[in-house]
Amino acid sequence: MAHEPLLPPESLARYADAIVDASLGIGEGDSLVVQGVDVVTADPLVMRARLLHGADDAIGSLSPWSRRRWREVAGPRGALAAIIGEGEAGYLDGVPPERIATDYSRMAKHLAFLRRAQLNMRARWTIAAWPTDHWAGQVYPKLKPLTAKRRLAGDLLRFCRLTDEDGKGTSGWTKHLRTLDRRSARLTKLGLARLELRGPGTELDVGFVTGTRWLGGPETLVDGQTVASNMPTEEVFTSPHPRATSGTFRCTFPLSFRGRLIHGLRGEFSNGRLVRLEADSDDDRDFVAAYIDTDRMGRRLGEVALVDVSSRIGQTGRIYYNTLLDENAAAHIAFGSGFGGTRSETPARGLNRSVTHLDVMIGSPELEATGVNARGRRIPLIREGAWRI
């Protein structure tokens, strides 16, 4: 059967250019690994079979050739373009949680060098999305499969500012990145000591170390190269002190995580640590807890990100069942690892160095974000869902 393209050739070329040129800055002589639906690395059903039926020593294993490949990605001429799309729902249902946790823990140790390179602004990487049959059917359940995939592909172009209305080539994407960069610079200049987040079910106070930077849009690596690690992106974000968060949160979006759709995730922090975690289903709560308990810092925050109602993703009013898109529809927090680029000193002080990272969405049109500087001055950042700076 002939392959049915989801986008016109010129639109697909524009999307590819935005990944390779505008987001990764690939040049002559560079090595690029494109990670997609590849049974060697990323097929969820192969993962399920390995976890259910593999020997204990196969759990979390990494072959020597695969390790060499990832070493190349983490090197000065390497780059990673991860093309993601949601797989079949429930692909890890029935797998013992301890085997899932062991698999992640061992793999995280094998690839710790890559994670460090990414978080410390030494590796070029970007995550982009592309429709799969299952994912498009989730987002557009009333449409025929091919129509749903085409509709989702069109959404991705709009979210990345790559339509004809956004300008020629990748100009709309790069202009949007500059807007986020300017906003993050303004937040950094405020010198915030604390952030207060108030919304439905959320009353969080998040503390920062002195000299904390906010990031958004393009990121400058230690070698001077500029990358954009998420396509699309709407957020400005930073890493709080891992011991300085208190209060409660409630997710405003279902969390799509490892083939599960988790509803009603909520919890409470004390002295920076998550001391209470709940979900509508106890089984879902335990599933999330098994992941964040991979190491001792997994219950502390590594990221807080602000997104306002101007987000094209948020304006659709649609849940996309994919963290890359849903986290750029609304403000969010993330358990686990922080980002070295948010610190003005090396080595980074007061940074969560967990091997985990899990984003959960807490934003809504009712969200209010207030910054408090070292002198105690309160600065409205977001009111009625919209930026005030």
Coordinates of C-alpha atoms in Angstrom, one line a residue:
M1 CA 0.0 0.0 0.0
A2 CA 1.4 3.4 -0.9
H3 CA 2.5 5.6 1.9
E4 CA 0.1 8.5 2.5
P5 CA 2.0 11.7 3.5
L6 CA 0.7 13.6 6.5
L7 CA 1.9 17.0 5.2
P8 CA 2.8 18.6 1.9
P9 CA 6.5 18.1 1.0
E10 CA 7.3 21.7 1.6
S11 CA 5.7 21.7 5.0
L12 CA 7.5 18.5 6.0
A13 CA 10.8 20.0 4.8
R14 CA 10.2 23.1 6.9
Y15 CA 9.6 21.0 10.0
A16 CA 12.8 19.0 9.3
D17 CA 14.8 22.3 8.8
A18 CA 13.5 23.6 12.1
I19 CA 14.8 20.4 13.9
V20 CA 18.1 20.1 12.2
D21 CA 19.1 23.7 11.4
A22 CA 17.2 26.0 13.7
S23 CA 17.1 23.9 16.8
L24 CA 20.3 21.7 16.6
G25 CA 22.5 23.8 14.4
I26 CA 23.9 20.8 12.6
G27 CA 27.0 21.6 10.5
E28 CA 29.4 19.8 8.2
G29 CA 31.3 17.0 10.0
D30 CA 28.8 16.7 12.9
S31 CA 27.2 13.4 13.9
L32 CA 23.4 13.2 14.3
V33 CA 21.5 10.4 16.0
V34 CA 17.8 10.5 15.1
Q35 CA 15.9 8.5 17.7
G36 CA 12.4 7.4 16.7
V37 CA 10.3 4.3 16.6
D38 CA 13.2 1.9 16.3
V39 CA 12.9 -1.6 17.7
V40 CA 16.5 -1.5 18.8
T41 CA 15.9 1.4 21.1
A42 CA 12.4 2.7 21.4
D43 CA 9.6 0.3 20.6
P44 CA 7.3 0.1 23.7
L45 CA 6.1 -3.4 22.9
V46 CA 9.7 -4.7 22.7
M47 CA 10.3 -3.0 26.0
R48 CA 7.3 -4.8 27.5
A49 CA 8.4 -8.2 26.2
R50 CA 11.9 -7.7 27.6
L51 CA 10.6 -6.6 31.1
L52 CA 8.1 -9.5 31.2
H53 CA 10.1 -12.3 29.8
G54 CA 13.8 -11.3 29.9
A55 CA 16.3 -12.7 32.3
D56 CA 17.1 -10.6 35.4
D57 CA 20.5 -9.5 33.9
A58 CA 18.7 -8.3 30.7
I59 CA 16.8 -5.7 32.7
G60 CA 18.4 -2.3 32.3
S61 CA 21.3 -3.7 30.1
L62 CA 23.1 -1.7 27.5
S63 CA 25.2 -3.2 24.8
P64 CA 28.8 -2.0 24.2
W65 CA 28.0 -0.7 20.7
S66 CA 25.0 1.3 22.1
R67 CA 27.1 2.8 24.8
R68 CA 29.6 3.9 22.2
R69 CA 26.9 5.5 20.1
W70 CA 25.6 7.5 23.1
R71 CA 29.2 8.6 23.9
E72 CA 29.4 10.0 20.5
V73 CA 26.1 11.9 21.0
A74 CA 27.5 13.4 24.2
G75 CA 30.7 14.5 22.5
P76 CA 31.5 17.9 21.0
R77 CA 30.4 17.0 17.5
G78 CA 27.4 14.8 18.4
A79 CA 23.7 15.7 18.5
L80 CA 20.4 13.9 19.2
A81 CA 17.1 14.5 17.6
A82 CA 14.5 12.5 19.5
I83 CA 11.3 12.1 17.5
I84 CA 8.6 11.0 19.8
G85 CA 5.0 9.8 19.5
E86 CA 2.8 8.1 22.0
G87 CA 2.7 4.3 21.8
E88 CA -0.1 1.9 22.7
A89 CA -1.9 2.6 25.9
G90 CA -1.1 0.4 28.8
Y91 CA 1.9 -1.2 27.3
L92 CA 3.5 -1.7 30.7
D93 CA 0.3 -3.0 32.4
G94 CA 0.9 -6.3 34.1
V95 CA 4.7 -5.7 34.3
P96 CA 5.9 -6.0 38.0
P97 CA 6.6 -2.4 39.1
E98 CA 10.0 -3.5 40.7
R99 CA 11.2 -4.7 37.2
I100 CA 10.2 -1.3 35.7
A101 CA 12.0 0.6 38.5
T102 CA 15.1 -1.7 38.2
D103 CA 15.2 -1.2 34.4
Y104 CA 15.1 2.6 34.7
S105 CA 17.6 2.7 37.5
R106 CA 20.2 0.6 35.7
M107 CA 19.7 2.4 32.4
A108 CA 20.1 5.8 34.2
K109 CA 23.4 4.7 35.6
H110 CA 24.6 3.5 32.2
L111 CA 23.7 6.8 30.6
A112 CA 24.5 9.1 33.5
F113 CA 27.3 10.7 31.3
L114 CA 24.7 11.7 28.7
R115 CA 22.3 13.1 31.2
R116 CA 25.0 15.1 32.8
A117 CA 26.1 16.5 29.5
Q118 CA 22.5 17.5 28.7
L119 CA 21.8 19.1 32.0
N120 CA 25.2 20.9 32.1
M121 CA 24.7 22.4 28.7
R122 CA 27.4 20.3 27.0
A123 CA 25.3 18.2 24.6
R124 CA 23.1 19.2 21.6
W125 CA 19.7 17.6 21.7
T126 CA 16.2 18.4 20.8
I127 CA 12.9 16.6 21.2
A128 CA 10.2 16.9 18.6
A129 CA 7.0 15.0 18.0
W130 CA 5.4 13.2 15.1
P131 CA 1.9 11.5 14.9
T132 CA 1.5 7.8 15.5
D133 CA -1.8 5.9 14.9
H134 CA -2.5 5.5 18.5
W135 CA -1.6 9.0 19.5
A136 CA -3.6 10.7 16.8
G137 CA -6.6 8.5 17.7
Q138 CA -6.4 9.6 21.3
V139 CA -6.3 13.3 20.4
Y140 CA -8.9 13.1 17.6
P141 CA -11.0 10.0 18.4
K142 CA -13.9 10.9 16.0
L143 CA -11.7 11.2 12.9
K144 CA -10.6 8.5 10.6
P145 CA -7.0 7.4 11.3
L146 CA -5.3 9.1 8.4
T147 CA -7.3 12.3 8.9
A148 CA -6.5 12.3 12.6
K149 CA -2.8 11.9 11.9
R150 CA -2.9 14.8 9.4
R151 CA -4.8 17.0 11.8
L152 CA -2.2 16.3 14.5
A153 CA 0.7 16.9 12.1
G154 CA -0.9 20.3 11.2
D155 CA -1.2 21.1 14.9
L156 CA 2.6 20.5 15.4
L157 CA 3.4 22.9 12.5
R158 CA 1.2 25.6 14.1
F159 CA 2.7 25.1 17.5
C160 CA 6.2 25.4 16.1
R161 CA 5.3 28.6 14.2
L162 CA 6.1 26.9 10.9
T163 CA 3.0 27.8 8.8
D164 CA 2.9 30.2 5.9
E165 CA 1.2 32.7 8.2
D166 CA 4.2 32.6 10.5
G167 CA 6.7 33.7 7.8
K168 CA 9.2 32.1 5.4
G169 CA 11.1 29.0 6.3
T170 CA 11.8 28.7 10.0
S171 CA 11.6 32.5 10.7
G172 CA 8.4 32.1 12.8
W173 CA 10.1 29.5 15.0
T174 CA 13.3 31.5 15.6
K175 CA 11.3 34.7 16.3
H176 CA 9.3 32.9 18.9
L177 CA 12.4 31.6 20.5
R178 CA 13.8 35.1 20.8
T179 CA 10.5 36.2 22.5
L180 CA 10.9 33.5 25.2
D181 CA 14.6 34.4 25.6
R182 CA 13.7 38.0 26.3
R183 CA 11.1 37.0 28.9
S184 CA 13.5 34.7 30.7
A185 CA 16.1 37.5 30.8
R186 CA 13.5 39.8 32.4
L187 CA 12.8 37.1 35.0
T188 CA 16.4 36.6 35.8
K189 CA 16.9 40.4 36.2
L190 CA 14.2 40.5 38.9
G191 CA 16.5 38.4 41.2
L192 CA 13.7 36.4 42.7
A193 CA 14.2 34.7 46.0
R194 CA 10.8 32.9 45.9
L195 CA 7.9 32.1 43.7
E196 CA 4.3 31.8 44.9
L197 CA 1.9 29.7 42.7
R198 CA -1.8 29.9 43.5
G199 CA -4.4 28.0 41.5
P200 CA -7.1 25.4 41.7
G201 CA -5.8 22.9 44.3
T202 CA -2.3 24.5 44.2
E203 CA -0.7 26.6 46.8
L204 CA 3.0 26.3 46.4
D205 CA 5.9 28.4 47.7
V206 CA 9.1 27.7 45.8
G207 CA 12.5 29.0 46.9
F208 CA 15.6 29.8 44.8
V209 CA 19.3 30.1 45.4
T210 CA 20.9 33.5 44.9
G211 CA 21.9 34.1 41.3
T212 CA 19.3 31.7 39.8
R213 CA 18.8 32.1 36.1
W214 CA 15.6 31.6 34.1
L215 CA 15.8 29.9 30.7
G216 CA 13.5 29.8 27.7
G217 CA 13.7 29.6 24.0
P218 CA 17.3 29.1 22.7
E219 CA 19.9 27.7 25.0
T220 CA 23.6 28.5 24.7
L221 CA 25.9 25.6 25.4
V222 CA 29.3 25.8 27.1
D223 CA 31.0 25.7 23.6
G224 CA 28.9 28.7 22.4
Q225 CA 26.5 26.8 20.2
T226 CA 22.8 27.7 20.4
V227 CA 20.2 25.0 20.5
A228 CA 16.5 24.6 21.2
S229 CA 15.9 21.4 23.2
N230 CA 12.1 21.3 22.8
M231 CA 9.9 21.6 19.7
P232 CA 7.4 23.1 20.4
T233 CA 8.1 25.2 23.4
E234 CA 6.2 27.9 25.3
E235 CA 7.8 27.8 28.7
V236 CA 10.3 29.9 30.7
F237 CA 11.7 27.8 33.5
T238 CA 14.3 27.5 36.2
S239 CA 15.5 25.0 38.8
P240 CA 14.5 25.8 42.4
H241 CA 16.5 24.8 45.5
P242 CA 15.6 21.2 46.1
R243 CA 14.9 21.8 49.8
A244 CA 12.9 25.0 49.5
T245 CA 9.4 24.0 48.3
S246 CA 6.4 23.8 50.6
G247 CA 2.6 23.6 50.1
T248 CA 0.2 21.6 47.9
F249 CA -0.3 21.0 44.2
R250 CA -2.9 19.4 42.0
C251 CA -2.5 18.5 38.4
T252 CA -4.9 20.2 36.0
F253 CA -4.1 17.8 33.1
P254 CA -4.0 14.0 33.1
L255 CA -0.5 12.7 33.1
S256 CA 0.4 10.5 30.2
F257 CA 3.3 8.4 31.6
R258 CA 4.7 5.2 30.2
G259 CA 1.6 4.1 28.5
R260 CA -0.7 5.1 31.4
L261 CA -3.1 8.0 31.7
I262 CA -3.0 9.1 35.3
H263 CA -5.8 11.2 36.6
G264 CA -6.1 13.4 39.7
L265 CA -2.4 13.5 40.6
R266 CA -1.9 15.7 43.7
G267 CA 0.4 16.0 46.7
E268 CA 2.1 18.0 49.3
F269 CA 5.7 19.3 49.9
S270 CA 7.4 20.0 53.2
N271 CA 11.0 21.3 53.4
G272 CA 11.4 20.6 49.7
R273 CA 10.3 16.9 49.9
L274 CA 7.1 15.4 48.5
V275 CA 5.6 14.0 51.7
R276 CA 2.2 13.1 50.3
L277 CA 1.2 11.8 46.8
E278 CA -2.3 10.8 45.7
A279 CA -4.1 10.0 42.5
D280 CA -7.6 8.9 41.6
S281 CA -6.3 5.3 41.5
D282 CA -4.0 3.9 44.1
D283 CA -2.4 1.7 41.4
D284 CA -1.6 4.9 39.4
R285 CA -0.2 6.6 42.5
D286 CA 2.1 3.6 43.2
F287 CA 3.2 3.5 39.5
V288 CA 4.3 7.2 39.7
A289 CA 5.9 6.7 43.2
A290 CA 7.9 3.7 42.0
Y291 CA 9.5 6.0 39.4
I292 CA 10.2 9.1 41.5
D293 CA 11.6 6.8 44.3
T294 CA 14.3 5.6 41.9
D295 CA 16.8 7.7 44.0
R296 CA 16.6 9.8 47.2
M297 CA 16.3 13.1 45.3
G298 CA 13.4 12.0 43.1
R299 CA 10.8 13.4 45.5
R300 CA 12.2 16.9 45.3
L301 CA 11.7 19.5 42.6
G302 CA 14.2 20.1 39.8
E303 CA 12.1 22.5 37.7
V304 CA 9.3 25.1 37.8
A305 CA 8.1 26.4 34.5
L306 CA 5.7 29.2 33.7
V307 CA 3.4 29.2 30.6
D308 CA 0.6 31.7 30.1
V309 CA -2.6 31.7 28.1
S310 CA -0.9 32.9 24.9
S311 CA 0.4 29.4 24.4
R312 CA -0.9 28.1 21.1
I313 CA -1.2 24.7 22.6
G314 CA -3.2 25.9 25.6
Q315 CA -5.5 27.9 23.4
T316 CA -6.8 24.8 21.7
G317 CA -8.3 23.7 25.0
R318 CA -7.3 20.2 24.0
I319 CA -5.3 17.6 26.0
Y320 CA -2.7 16.0 23.8
Y321 CA -1.8 13.1 26.1
N322 CA 1.9 13.8 25.5
T323 CA 4.2 15.6 28.0
L324 CA 6.1 17.6 25.4
L325 CA 2.9 19.2 24.3
D326 CA 0.9 19.3 27.5
E327 CA 3.8 20.8 29.5
N328 CA 3.8 23.7 27.0
A329 CA 0.1 24.3 27.4
A330 CA 0.3 25.1 31.1
A331 CA 2.6 25.9 33.9
H332 CA 4.2 22.9 35.5
I333 CA 6.6 21.5 38.0
A334 CA 9.0 18.6 37.6
F335 CA 10.2 16.1 40.2
G336 CA 13.9 15.1 39.9
S337 CA 16.9 16.5 38.1
G338 CA 17.5 20.2 37.7
F339 CA 19.3 22.1 34.9
G340 CA 22.9 23.3 35.3
G341 CA 22.2 26.3 33.0
T342 CA 20.0 27.8 35.6
R343 CA 23.0 28.5 37.8
S344 CA 25.5 31.4 37.4
E345 CA 28.3 29.5 39.1
T346 CA 30.2 26.2 38.4
P347 CA 29.8 23.8 40.0
A348 CA 26.1 24.5 40.2
R349 CA 25.0 25.2 43.8
G350 CA 21.7 24.0 45.2
L351 CA 20.8 21.8 42.2
N352 CA 18.8 18.6 42.2
R353 CA 21.0 15.9 40.7
S354 CA 18.5 13.0 40.7
V355 CA 18.5 10.6 37.7
T356 CA 14.8 11.1 37.3
H357 CA 12.7 13.9 35.8
L358 CA 8.9 13.9 35.7
D359 CA 6.9 16.9 34.6
V360 CA 3.4 17.4 35.9
M361 CA 1.0 20.2 34.8
I362 CA -0.5 22.5 37.4
G363 CA -1.4 25.6 35.2
S364 CA -4.8 26.9 34.3
P365 CA -6.4 30.3 33.4
E366 CA -7.0 30.8 37.1
L367 CA -3.3 30.4 38.0
E368 CA -1.5 33.3 39.7
A369 CA 2.3 33.5 39.9
T370 CA 3.9 36.0 42.1
G371 CA 7.6 36.6 42.5
V372 CA 9.2 37.8 45.7
N373 CA 12.7 39.3 45.6
A374 CA 15.4 39.4 48.3
R375 CA 14.0 42.6 49.8
G376 CA 10.5 41.1 50.1
R377 CA 9.0 43.0 47.2
R378 CA 6.1 41.1 45.6
I379 CA 6.0 41.2 41.8
P380 CA 2.9 40.0 39.8
L381 CA 4.2 37.6 37.1
I382 CA 1.0 36.0 35.9
R383 CA -2.6 37.1 36.6
E384 CA -5.7 35.6 35.1
G385 CA -3.5 33.3 33.3
A386 CA -1.6 36.1 31.4
W387 CA 1.9 37.5 31.7
R388 CA 2.3 40.8 33.6
I389 CA 6.0 41.4 32.8

